[in-house]
Every structure is written in C-alpha cells, then in structure tokens.
Coordinates of C-alpha atoms and ligand atoms in Angstrom, one line a residue:
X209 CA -5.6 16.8 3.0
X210 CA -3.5 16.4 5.6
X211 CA -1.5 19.5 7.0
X212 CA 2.6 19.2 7.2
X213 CA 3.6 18.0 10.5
X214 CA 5.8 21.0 11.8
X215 CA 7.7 23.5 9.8
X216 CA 10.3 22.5 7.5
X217 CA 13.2 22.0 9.3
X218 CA 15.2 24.0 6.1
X219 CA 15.1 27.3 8.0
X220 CA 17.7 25.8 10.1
X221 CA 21.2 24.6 9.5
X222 CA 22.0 21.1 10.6
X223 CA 24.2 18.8 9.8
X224 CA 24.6 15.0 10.5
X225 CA 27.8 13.3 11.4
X226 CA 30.2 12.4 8.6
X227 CA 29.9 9.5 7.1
X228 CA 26.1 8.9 7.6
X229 CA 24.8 6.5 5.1
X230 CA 21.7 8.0 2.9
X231 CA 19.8 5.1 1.4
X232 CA 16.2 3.9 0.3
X233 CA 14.8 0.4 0.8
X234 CA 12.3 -1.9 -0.8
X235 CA 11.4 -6.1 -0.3
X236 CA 11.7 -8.4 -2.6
X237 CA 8.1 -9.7 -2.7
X238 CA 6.6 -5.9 -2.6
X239 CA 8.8 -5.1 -6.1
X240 CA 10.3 -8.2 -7.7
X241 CA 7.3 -10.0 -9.2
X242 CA 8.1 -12.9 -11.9
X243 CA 6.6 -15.1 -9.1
X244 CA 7.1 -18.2 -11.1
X245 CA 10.1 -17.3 -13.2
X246 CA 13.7 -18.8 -13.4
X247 CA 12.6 -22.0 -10.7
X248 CA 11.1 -19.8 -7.6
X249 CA 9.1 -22.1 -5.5
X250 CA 5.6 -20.5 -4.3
X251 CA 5.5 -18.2 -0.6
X252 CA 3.3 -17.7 1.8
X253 CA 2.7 -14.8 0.8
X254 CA 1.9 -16.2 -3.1
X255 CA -0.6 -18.0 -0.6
X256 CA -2.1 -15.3 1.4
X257 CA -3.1 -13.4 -1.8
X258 CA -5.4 -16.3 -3.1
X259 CA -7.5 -16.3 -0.1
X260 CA -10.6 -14.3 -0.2
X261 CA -10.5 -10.7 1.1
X262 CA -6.8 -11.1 2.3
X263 CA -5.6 -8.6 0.5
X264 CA -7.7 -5.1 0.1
X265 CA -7.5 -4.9 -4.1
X266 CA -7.6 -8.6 -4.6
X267 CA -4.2 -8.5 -5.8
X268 CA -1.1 -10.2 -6.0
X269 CA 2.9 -9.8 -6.3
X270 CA 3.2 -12.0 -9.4
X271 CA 4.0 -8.5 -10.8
X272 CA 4.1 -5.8 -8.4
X273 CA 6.9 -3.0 -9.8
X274 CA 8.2 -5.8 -12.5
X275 CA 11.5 -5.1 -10.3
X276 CA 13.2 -8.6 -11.4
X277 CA 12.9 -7.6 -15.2
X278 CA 14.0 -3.3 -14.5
X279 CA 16.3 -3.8 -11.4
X280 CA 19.0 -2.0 -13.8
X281 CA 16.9 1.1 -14.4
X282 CA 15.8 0.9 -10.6
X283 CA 19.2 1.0 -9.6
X284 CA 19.9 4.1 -11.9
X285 CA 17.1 6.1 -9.8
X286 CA 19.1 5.6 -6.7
X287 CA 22.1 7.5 -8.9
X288 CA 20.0 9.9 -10.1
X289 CA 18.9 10.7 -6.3
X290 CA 22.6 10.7 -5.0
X291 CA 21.7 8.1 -2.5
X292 CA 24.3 5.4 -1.8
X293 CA 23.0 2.6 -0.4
X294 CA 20.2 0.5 -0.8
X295 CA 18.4 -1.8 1.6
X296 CA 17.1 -4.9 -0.4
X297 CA 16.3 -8.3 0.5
X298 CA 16.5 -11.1 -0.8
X299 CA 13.6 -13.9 -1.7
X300 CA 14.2 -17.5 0.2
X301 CA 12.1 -19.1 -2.2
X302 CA 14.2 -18.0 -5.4
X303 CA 17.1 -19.2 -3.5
X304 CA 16.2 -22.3 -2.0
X305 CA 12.7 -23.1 -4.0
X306 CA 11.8 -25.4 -1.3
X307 CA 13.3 -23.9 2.0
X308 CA 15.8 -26.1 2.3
X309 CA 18.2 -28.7 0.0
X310 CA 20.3 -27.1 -3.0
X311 CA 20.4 -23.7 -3.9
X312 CA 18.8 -22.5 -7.6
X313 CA 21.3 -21.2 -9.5
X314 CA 19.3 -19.1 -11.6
X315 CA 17.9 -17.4 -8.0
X316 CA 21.3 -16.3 -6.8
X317 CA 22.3 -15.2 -10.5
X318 CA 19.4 -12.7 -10.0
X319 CA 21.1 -11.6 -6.7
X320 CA 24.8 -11.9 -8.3
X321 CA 23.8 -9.1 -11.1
X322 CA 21.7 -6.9 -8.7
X323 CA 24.8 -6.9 -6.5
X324 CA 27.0 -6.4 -9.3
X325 CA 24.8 -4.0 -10.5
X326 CA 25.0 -1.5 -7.2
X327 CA 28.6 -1.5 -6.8
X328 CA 28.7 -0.8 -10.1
X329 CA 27.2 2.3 -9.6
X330 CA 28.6 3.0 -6.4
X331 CA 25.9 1.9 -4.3
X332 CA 26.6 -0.6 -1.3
X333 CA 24.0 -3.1 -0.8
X334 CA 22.5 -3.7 2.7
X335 CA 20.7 -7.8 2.5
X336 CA 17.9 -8.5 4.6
X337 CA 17.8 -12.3 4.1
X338 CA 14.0 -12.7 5.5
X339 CA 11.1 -10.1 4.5
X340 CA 8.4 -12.2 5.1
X341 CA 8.6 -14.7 2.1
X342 CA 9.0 -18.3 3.6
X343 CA 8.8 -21.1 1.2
X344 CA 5.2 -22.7 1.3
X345 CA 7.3 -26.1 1.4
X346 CA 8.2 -25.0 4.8
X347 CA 5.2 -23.0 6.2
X348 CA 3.7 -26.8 5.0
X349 CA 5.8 -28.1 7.9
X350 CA 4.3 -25.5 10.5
X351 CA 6.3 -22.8 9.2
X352 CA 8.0 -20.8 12.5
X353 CA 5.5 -22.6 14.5
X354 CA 8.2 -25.2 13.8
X355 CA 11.2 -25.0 15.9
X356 CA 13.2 -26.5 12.5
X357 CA 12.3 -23.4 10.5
X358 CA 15.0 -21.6 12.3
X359 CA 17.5 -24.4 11.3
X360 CA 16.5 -23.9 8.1
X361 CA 17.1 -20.5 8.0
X362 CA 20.6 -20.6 9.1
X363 CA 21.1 -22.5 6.0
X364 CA 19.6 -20.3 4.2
X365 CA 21.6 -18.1 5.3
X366 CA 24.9 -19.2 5.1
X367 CA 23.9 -20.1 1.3
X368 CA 22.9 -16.5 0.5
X369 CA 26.3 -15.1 2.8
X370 CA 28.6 -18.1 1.1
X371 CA 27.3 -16.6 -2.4
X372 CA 26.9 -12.6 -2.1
X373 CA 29.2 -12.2 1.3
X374 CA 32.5 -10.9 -1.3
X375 CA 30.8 -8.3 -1.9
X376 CA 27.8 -7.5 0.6
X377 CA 29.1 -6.6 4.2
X378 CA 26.2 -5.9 5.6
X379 CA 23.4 -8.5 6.7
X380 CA 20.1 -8.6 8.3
X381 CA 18.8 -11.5 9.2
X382 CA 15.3 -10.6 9.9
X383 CA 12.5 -7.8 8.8
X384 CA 10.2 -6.8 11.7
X385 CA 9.8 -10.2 13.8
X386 CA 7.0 -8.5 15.6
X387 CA 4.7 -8.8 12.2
X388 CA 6.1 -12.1 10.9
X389 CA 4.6 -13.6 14.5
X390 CA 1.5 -11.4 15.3
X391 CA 0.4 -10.3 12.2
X392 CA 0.9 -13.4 10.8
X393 CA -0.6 -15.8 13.7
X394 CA -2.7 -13.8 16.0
X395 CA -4.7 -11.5 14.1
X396 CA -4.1 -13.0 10.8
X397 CA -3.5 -10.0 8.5
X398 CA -0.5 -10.9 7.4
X399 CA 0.7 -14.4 6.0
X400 CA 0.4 -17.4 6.8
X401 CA -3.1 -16.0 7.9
X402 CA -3.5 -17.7 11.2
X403 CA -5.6 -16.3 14.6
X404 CA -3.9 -18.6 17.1
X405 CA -2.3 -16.5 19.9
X406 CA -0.4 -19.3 21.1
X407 CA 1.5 -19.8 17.6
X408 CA 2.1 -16.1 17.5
X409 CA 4.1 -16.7 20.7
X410 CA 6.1 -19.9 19.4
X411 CA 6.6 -18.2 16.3
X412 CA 8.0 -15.4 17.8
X413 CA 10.8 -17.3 19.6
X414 CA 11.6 -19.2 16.4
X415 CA 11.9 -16.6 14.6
X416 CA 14.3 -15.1 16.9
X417 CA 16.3 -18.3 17.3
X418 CA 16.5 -18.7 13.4
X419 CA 17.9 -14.8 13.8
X420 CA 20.6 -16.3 16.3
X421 CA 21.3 -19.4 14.3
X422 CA 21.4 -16.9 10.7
X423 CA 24.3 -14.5 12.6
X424 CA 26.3 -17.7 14.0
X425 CA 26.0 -19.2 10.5
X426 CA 27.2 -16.0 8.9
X427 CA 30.0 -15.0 11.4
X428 CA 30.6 -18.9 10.7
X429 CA 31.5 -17.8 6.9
X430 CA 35.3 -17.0 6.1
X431 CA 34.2 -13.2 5.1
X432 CA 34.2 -10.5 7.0
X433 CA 30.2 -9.5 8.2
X434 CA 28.3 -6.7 10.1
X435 CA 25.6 -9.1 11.4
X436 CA 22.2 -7.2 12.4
X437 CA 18.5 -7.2 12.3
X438 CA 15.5 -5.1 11.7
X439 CA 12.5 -4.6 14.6
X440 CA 9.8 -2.4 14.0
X441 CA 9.2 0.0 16.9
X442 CA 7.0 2.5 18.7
X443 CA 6.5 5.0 21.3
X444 CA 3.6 4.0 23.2
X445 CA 2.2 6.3 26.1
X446 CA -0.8 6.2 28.7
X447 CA -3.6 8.5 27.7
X448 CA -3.0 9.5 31.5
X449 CA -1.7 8.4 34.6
X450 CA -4.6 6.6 35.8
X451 CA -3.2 2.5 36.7
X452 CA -5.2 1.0 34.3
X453 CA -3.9 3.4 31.2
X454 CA -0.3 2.9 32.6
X455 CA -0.5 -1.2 33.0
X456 CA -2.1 -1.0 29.5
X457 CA 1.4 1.1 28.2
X458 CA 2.8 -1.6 29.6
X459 CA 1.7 -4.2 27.7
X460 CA 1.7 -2.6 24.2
X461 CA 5.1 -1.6 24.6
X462 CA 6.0 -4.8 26.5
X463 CA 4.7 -7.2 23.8
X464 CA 5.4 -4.5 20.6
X465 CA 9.0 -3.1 21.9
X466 CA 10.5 -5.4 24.7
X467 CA 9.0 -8.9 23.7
X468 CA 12.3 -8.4 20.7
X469 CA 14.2 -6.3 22.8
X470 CA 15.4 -7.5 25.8
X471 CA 16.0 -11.2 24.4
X472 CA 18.3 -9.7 21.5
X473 CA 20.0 -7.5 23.8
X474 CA 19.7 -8.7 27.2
X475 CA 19.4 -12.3 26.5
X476 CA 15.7 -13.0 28.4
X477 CA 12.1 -12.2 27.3
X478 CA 10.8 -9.7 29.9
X479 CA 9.1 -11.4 33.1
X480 CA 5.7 -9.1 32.9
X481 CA 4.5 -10.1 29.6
X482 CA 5.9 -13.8 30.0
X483 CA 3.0 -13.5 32.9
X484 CA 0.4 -11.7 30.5
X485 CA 1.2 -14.2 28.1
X486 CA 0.4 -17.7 30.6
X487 CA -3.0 -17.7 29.7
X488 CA -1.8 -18.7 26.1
X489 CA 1.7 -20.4 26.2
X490 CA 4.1 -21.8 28.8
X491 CA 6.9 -21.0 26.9
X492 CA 7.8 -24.8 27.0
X493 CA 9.0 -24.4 23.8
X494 CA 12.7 -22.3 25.0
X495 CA 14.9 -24.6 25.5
X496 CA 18.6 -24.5 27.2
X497 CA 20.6 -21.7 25.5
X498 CA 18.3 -20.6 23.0
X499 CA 18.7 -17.2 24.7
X500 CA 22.6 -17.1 24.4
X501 CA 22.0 -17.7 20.8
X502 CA 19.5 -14.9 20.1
X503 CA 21.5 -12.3 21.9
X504 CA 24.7 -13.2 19.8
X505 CA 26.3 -10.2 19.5
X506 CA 24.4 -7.7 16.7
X507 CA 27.2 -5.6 15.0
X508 CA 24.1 -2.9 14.4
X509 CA 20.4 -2.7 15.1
X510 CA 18.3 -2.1 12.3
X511 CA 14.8 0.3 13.5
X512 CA 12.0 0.5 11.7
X513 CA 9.4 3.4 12.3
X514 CA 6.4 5.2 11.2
X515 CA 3.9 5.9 14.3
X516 CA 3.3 5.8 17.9
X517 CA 0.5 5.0 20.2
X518 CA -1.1 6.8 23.0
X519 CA -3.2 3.9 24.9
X520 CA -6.1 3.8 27.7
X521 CA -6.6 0.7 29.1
X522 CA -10.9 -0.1 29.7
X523 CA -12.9 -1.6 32.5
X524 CA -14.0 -4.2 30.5
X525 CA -13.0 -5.8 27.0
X526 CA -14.5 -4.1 24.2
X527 CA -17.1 -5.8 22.8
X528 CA -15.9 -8.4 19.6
X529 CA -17.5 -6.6 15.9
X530 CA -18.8 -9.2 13.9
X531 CA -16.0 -10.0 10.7
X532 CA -13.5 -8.0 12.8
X533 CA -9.6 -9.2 12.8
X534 CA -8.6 -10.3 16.4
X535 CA -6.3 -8.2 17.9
X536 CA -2.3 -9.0 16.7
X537 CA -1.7 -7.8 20.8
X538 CA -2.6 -10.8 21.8
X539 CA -5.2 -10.9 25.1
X540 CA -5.6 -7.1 24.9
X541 CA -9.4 -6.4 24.0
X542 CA -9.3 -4.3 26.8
X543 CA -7.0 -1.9 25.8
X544 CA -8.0 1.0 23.2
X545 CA -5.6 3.3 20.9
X546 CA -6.5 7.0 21.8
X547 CA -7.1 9.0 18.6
X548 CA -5.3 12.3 19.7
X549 CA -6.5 14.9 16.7
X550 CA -3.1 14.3 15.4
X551 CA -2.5 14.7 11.6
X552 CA -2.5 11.1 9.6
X553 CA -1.0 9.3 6.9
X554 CA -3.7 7.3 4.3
X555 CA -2.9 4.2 6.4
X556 CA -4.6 6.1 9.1
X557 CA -1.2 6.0 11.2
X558 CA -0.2 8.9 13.4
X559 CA 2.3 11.5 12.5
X560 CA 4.9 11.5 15.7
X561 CA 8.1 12.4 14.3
X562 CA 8.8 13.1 18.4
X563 CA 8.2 9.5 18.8
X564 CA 11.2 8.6 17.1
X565 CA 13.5 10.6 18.8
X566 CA 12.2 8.8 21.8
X567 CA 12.5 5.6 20.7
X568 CA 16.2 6.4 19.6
X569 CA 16.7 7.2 22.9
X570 CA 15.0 4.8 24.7
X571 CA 17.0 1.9 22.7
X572 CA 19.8 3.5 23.3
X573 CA 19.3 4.6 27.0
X574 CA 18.0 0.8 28.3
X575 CA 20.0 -1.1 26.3
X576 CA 23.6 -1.6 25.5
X577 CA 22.4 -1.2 22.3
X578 CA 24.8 -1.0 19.1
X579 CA 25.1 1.6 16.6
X580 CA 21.5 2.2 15.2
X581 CA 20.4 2.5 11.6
X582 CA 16.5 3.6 10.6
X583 CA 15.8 1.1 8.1
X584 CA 12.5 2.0 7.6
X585 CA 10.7 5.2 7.6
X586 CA 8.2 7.1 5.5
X587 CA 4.4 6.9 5.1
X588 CA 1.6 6.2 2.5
X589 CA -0.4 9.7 0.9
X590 CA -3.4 9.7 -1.6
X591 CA -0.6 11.1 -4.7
X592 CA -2.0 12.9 -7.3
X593 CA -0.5 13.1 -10.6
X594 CA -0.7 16.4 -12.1
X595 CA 0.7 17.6 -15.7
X596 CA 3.2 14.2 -14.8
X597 CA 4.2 15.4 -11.7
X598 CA 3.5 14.3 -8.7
X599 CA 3.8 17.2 -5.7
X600 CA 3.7 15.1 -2.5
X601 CA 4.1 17.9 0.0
X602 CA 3.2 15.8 3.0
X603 CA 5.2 13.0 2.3
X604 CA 8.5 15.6 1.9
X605 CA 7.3 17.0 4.7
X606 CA 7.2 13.9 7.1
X607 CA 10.1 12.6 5.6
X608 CA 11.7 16.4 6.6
X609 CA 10.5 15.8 10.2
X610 CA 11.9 12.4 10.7
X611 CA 14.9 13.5 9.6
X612 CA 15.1 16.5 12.3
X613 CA 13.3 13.8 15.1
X614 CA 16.7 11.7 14.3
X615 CA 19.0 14.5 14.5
X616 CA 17.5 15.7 17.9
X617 CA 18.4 11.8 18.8
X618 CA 21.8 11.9 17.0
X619 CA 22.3 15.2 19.6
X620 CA 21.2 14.0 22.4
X621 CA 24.1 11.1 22.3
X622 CA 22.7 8.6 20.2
X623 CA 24.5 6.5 17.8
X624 CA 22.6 6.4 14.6
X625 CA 24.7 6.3 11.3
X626 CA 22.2 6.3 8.7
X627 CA 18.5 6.9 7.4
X628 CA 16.8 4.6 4.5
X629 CA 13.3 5.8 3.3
X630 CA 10.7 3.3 2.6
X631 CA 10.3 3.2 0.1
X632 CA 11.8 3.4 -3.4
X633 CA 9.2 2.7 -5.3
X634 CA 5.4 2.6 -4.7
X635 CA 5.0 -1.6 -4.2
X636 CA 3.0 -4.1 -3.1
X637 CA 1.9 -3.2 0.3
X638 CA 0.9 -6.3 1.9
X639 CA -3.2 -6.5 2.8
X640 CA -3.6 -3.4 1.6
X641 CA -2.7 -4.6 -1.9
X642 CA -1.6 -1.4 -4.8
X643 CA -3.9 0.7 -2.6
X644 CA -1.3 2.2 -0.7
X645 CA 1.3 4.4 -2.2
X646 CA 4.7 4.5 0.2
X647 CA 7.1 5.2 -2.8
X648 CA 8.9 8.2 -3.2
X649 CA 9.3 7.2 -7.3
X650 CA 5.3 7.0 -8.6
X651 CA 5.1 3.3 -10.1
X652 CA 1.9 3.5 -12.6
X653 CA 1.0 0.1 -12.4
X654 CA -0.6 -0.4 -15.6
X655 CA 2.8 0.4 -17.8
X656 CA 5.7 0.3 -15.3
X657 CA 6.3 3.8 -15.7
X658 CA 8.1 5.5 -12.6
X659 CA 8.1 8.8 -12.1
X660 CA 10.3 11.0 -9.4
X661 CA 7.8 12.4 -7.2
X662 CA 8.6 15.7 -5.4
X663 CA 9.6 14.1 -2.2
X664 CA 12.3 12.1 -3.3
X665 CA 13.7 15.3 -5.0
X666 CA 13.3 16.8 -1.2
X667 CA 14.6 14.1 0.5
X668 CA 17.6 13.5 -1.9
X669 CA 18.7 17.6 -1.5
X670 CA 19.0 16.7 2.5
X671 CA 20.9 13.7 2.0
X672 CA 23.3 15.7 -0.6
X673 CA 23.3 18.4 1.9
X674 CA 24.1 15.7 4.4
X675 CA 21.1 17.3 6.6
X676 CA 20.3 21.3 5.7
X677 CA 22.3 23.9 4.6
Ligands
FCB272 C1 6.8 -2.2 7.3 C2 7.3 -3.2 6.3 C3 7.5 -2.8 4.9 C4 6.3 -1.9 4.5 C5 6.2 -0.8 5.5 C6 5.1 0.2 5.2 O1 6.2 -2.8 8.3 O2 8.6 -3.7 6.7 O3 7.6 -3.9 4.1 O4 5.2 -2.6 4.3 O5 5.9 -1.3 6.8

C-alpha cells in the first residue's frame, strides 16, 4: 500500500477562480465497446489487441464498459457527482467507417443522442475528435506515416464539427500526439505496433499538421468554436548537475515536452533535438508552411498529467534485455529514469503532484500559451471492494494533491480554468488491458455494474466546494 502523497489539503481553505469548469473524461475506445455495431469499421487499435502479448490480459475493447449501450446511465453519474462537464471523444471509425468518403449515419446518431443527452442534463460536452482510433482503412495506407492522413482528418473533422458544432463549442483535435507517434512507432506499445524511430518522427509531424489542418477546417465551419488540443506532459529533472545528467534532461524534455511545444506555439520544432534526431530523419518530410498551419492559433491548450521524471544520463548505452520494448525516446539507451523512493501509483508512475505546478508554469512562463485546461489527471490503484464499497484513499488523495499543485499554479499567475479527472469509469487501458483501474466509478467487468468509489465522492465535494471550504 502506498502512503498518501502529502496531507490533505482540507485543513486549508482555498478556493479556485469563478467559473472553473469541474469535469471527468473517458475515450471512446477505452468505454464504448459494440466494436462492430451500427457500421463501425475496424481500428487500429481493434488490430493491436489481436496480436500476441500486445495487450497485458489478452483483451479487447469490443466491450470494455458497454458505454455505447449505458451512455444514458453514465451520463446520470456525472449528475449525481455535480460535475458539469465531460471530456469525451469521439470514434473516427463509427463516423467515417473507412477514414474517409461519406459519413455513417448511424455513427453520428450515437454522438447526436450522447450530446443531446449531456445538455440535457446540464452538462457541456468537451469533443476530442482523435483518441487514438484511426480507421484500419487508413493506417492500411501508412496511417500518420502518410502525409494524407492529416488531410483526412481535417475532413473528418469538419464532418464531426458540421454535425455536433450547434451544440459542442469546444474541440480538440488531438489526444496526446506524443503517444500516437512514439508509443505507437518507436517502441511499439501502443497501436499501430511499430519500432521504427524514423516513422515515429514522420508521424509526429503529421499528426500535428492533421491538428492544424482539423482547427482551419473547424474555424472553417459557420459555428462559433474554441479550437484546442491535448499534449501529455512532464517535469523532467537531472538526477544532478553533472553535464551528462543535464544534456540527458534535455533530451527527455526536449523530445517529450518541446518536440509538441514549440511548433504549436512557436511555429518551429526546437533546433537541439532536430540535431539528436539526424541520425534517424532529415525532416525532408516538412514542407513550406506546414508550421504556420500547426501553430494556428489554439483558443486553449488542453494538458494532460500524471508523473514526472528525474533522469541521469550514462557513459555508455545500457545494455538491450532480450524481449525488451525499444525505447519510445527514440536514440536514448543511454539515458536512465532515477527511481527516487517516491510513493507510486500501480502503473509504477511517480507521485509528483509538484511536477504539475511546474509544468503549469513552465507552459505558461515559455510560451505565449493560452488559457490552460488539465484534461487528464488521476492514477491507477489495486481497488478493493469491500461490503460493495470501494475506499480508494490514495486515489482521493492524489486527486486532493493535484488539485492543490494546480491551485499553487493558478496563484502563482497561471491561467488554468478547469480540472477533468481521468477517468470516469474504470476502462480499457490500452496494453495494460482491464488490469489497470483509473476510474473513480468501479466498473465490475463481468456484469456492468458501476459502483461510486470513495474518491469520486472526495473529488466531487471539492469541485462543489469549488476547491475547500
Ligand atoms: C493517457 C491517455 C488515457 C489514459 C491515461 C491513463 O495517456 O490519454 O487514455 O490511458 O493515460
């Protein structure tokens, strides 16, 4: 068991600006299941779970929380928590079965009644158009490796906007570039599987143009729009001041933090890991104003975050285990995460709840950054269900600390207007399969049954509170 990260914050009262939106998120892939219902076409994802040892429990999302079939009971949690806005996305391949052509009707009817279905509980929707789910049809093409997957996306965009933009205002065009690249073509974890740095570096620039191309379609739409996108992010600091732990800082943060940075927001990829990066690409692939269009203005920068890294950078590459995943930091074998004692979530992250007041910071200190949401945050426990209850302490608790590590940010000057915890429900996490729990609603797999665990209860007084009273 893991201790709580620092005292509750409850012995203090503070408050967060008025008007700062409390809100929970989920993906479609990680709840929706009915994988093959009302004409979706297949993912990558879909894919990614039928090869061997991809995924820790052998599963797959053609269930996952049954979400498509209980959305309307889903949505009533949200009620029953006070929280008033939800961060959803939405599933290309229900939507455009095949990546591209005409939309499916019976996909967007899905998204029509969900939609309905918040506002009609006064719950405003926040649409992330792309959380990880390309159509296989396209990733058949060379998927982001494929400079006309971002064209693709813009349509898919303007679809989804043309269809749901009435009534959602708020848009994100992409989930956590950083993962959809490296995870998915360096070290392979994540879909479409691949270990080839190079692609990892094309597909990051794709991805980022389809982000451009998505916002230009959007603002492109007669309806009003707050256009952003969503970038995972950490602190990462030198285990000391020696060069080589400092240059390896660097290039963590550089490839992690700035590599989606500084393009979005400063319209160029930074110069020091375009030089770490030679070995693998020559960034042929960027051609003329392909920057303007990825640092289109972002009404709002979505920021996910659950850890941070303290790095030492070694004399020599550490030696390649047998069956081991390359790294997703791509030519860094000679660079080592420093376990520092602190306390853990089951995903064997760090707790740093300082880290993401620094990060808050840091966006908003280097960059002309706009206002800020956390559209991610919250961490996986080993839950135990007792007598039907389930009495996550050290989730309430991180969530707690988060909450004051924003606050300190939102003191210090930073503009941050609102908080969603990941996640909902327990889902679908990715490789790890149903083997790690992130809800803050219990989903028992077997029968569908959710149960409010004690940390949603926690996190739902604060937000009712609006921070503590
Ligand atoms: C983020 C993902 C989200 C979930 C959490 C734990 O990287 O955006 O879907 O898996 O991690």
């Amino acid at each position: 068991m893991t201790a709580p990260t620092s005292a509750p914050a409850t012995a203090r009262t503070r408050h967060f600006p008025d008007g700062f939106v409390w809100g929970a998120a989920t993906a479609a892939f990680q709840i929706e299941g009915a994988t093959t219902e009302d004409g979706r076409g297949t993912s990558i994802w879909d894919t990614q779970c039928t090869r061997p040892g991809a995924i820790l429990d052998g599963s797959d999302g053609s269930r996952a929380c049954d979400h498509y079939h209980r959305w309307e009971s889903d949505l009533d949690l949200l009620v029953d928590l006070g929280l008033t806005a939800y961060r959803f996305s939405l599933a290309w391949p229900r939507i455009m079965p095949e990546g591209k052509g005409a939309p499916n009707e019976k996909g967007l009817a899905f998204y029509d009644r969900l939609v309905d279905g918040m506002l009609e509980r006064g719950i405003t929707p926040y649409a992330t158009l792309y959380h990880w789910d390309l159509p296989q049809a396209l990733e058949d093409k060379g998927g982001w490796r494929n400079r006309d997957t971002a064209l693709r996306f813009a349509d898919y965009a303007a679809v989804a906007h043309h269809r749901l933009g009435d009534r959602v205002k708020s848009w994100a065009t992409l989930n956590e570039p950083w993962c959809s690249a490296f995870l998915g073509h360096a070290s392979g974890e994540h879909a479409p599987g691949r270990t080839e740095p190079a692609e990892a570096v094309v597909a990051s620039h794709h991805l980022l143009l389809g982000h451009g191309l998505a916002a230009q379609a959007i603002r492109g739409g007669r309806r009003p729009a707050q256009v952003g996108i969503v970038v995972n992010l950490y602190d990462v600091a030198p285990a000391s001041d020696s060069p080589a732990d400092l240059d390896a800082a660097r290039r963590i943060d550089g490839q992690q933090n700035r590599w989606f940075l500084d393009p979005l927001l400063r319209g160029s990829y930074p110069a020091d890991i375009v030089e770490d990066f030679s070995t693998y690409s020559d960034m042929a692939f960027v051609q003329d104003g392909d920057l303007e269009t990825i640092s289109t203005r972002l009404d709002w920068l979505g920021i996910n975050y659950y850890s941070s890294f303290t790095v030492r950078g070694l004399d020599a590459p550490k030696p390649a285990v047998p069956g081991a995943r390359p790294t997703a930091w791509i030519g860094t074998e000679d660079v080592e995460l420093v376990a520092n004692g602190l306390p853990r979530t089951h995903m064997g992250w760090d707790v740093v709840p300082s880290g993401l007041t620094r990060v808050l910071q840091r966006v908003s200190g280097d960059y002309d950054a706009p206002p800020i949401y956390i559209t991610e945050n919250g961490a996986a426990f080993e839950d135990v269900v007792v007598d039907g209850e389930v009495h996550d302490v050290e989730r309430a608790a991180y969530i707690d600390a988060h909450l004051a590590a924003c606050l300190d940010a939102v003191e210090s000057g930073v503009d941050l207007r609102g908080y969603f915890v990941w996640s909902l429900l327990d889902n679908f996490e990715w490789a790890w399969g149903y083997e790690r729990r992130f809800g803050v609603v219990r989903v028992e797999y077997e029968t569908q049954e959710r149960t409010v665990k004690r940390s949603a209860r926690a996190y739902a007084a604060i937000a009712a509170e609006n921070g503590w009273a």
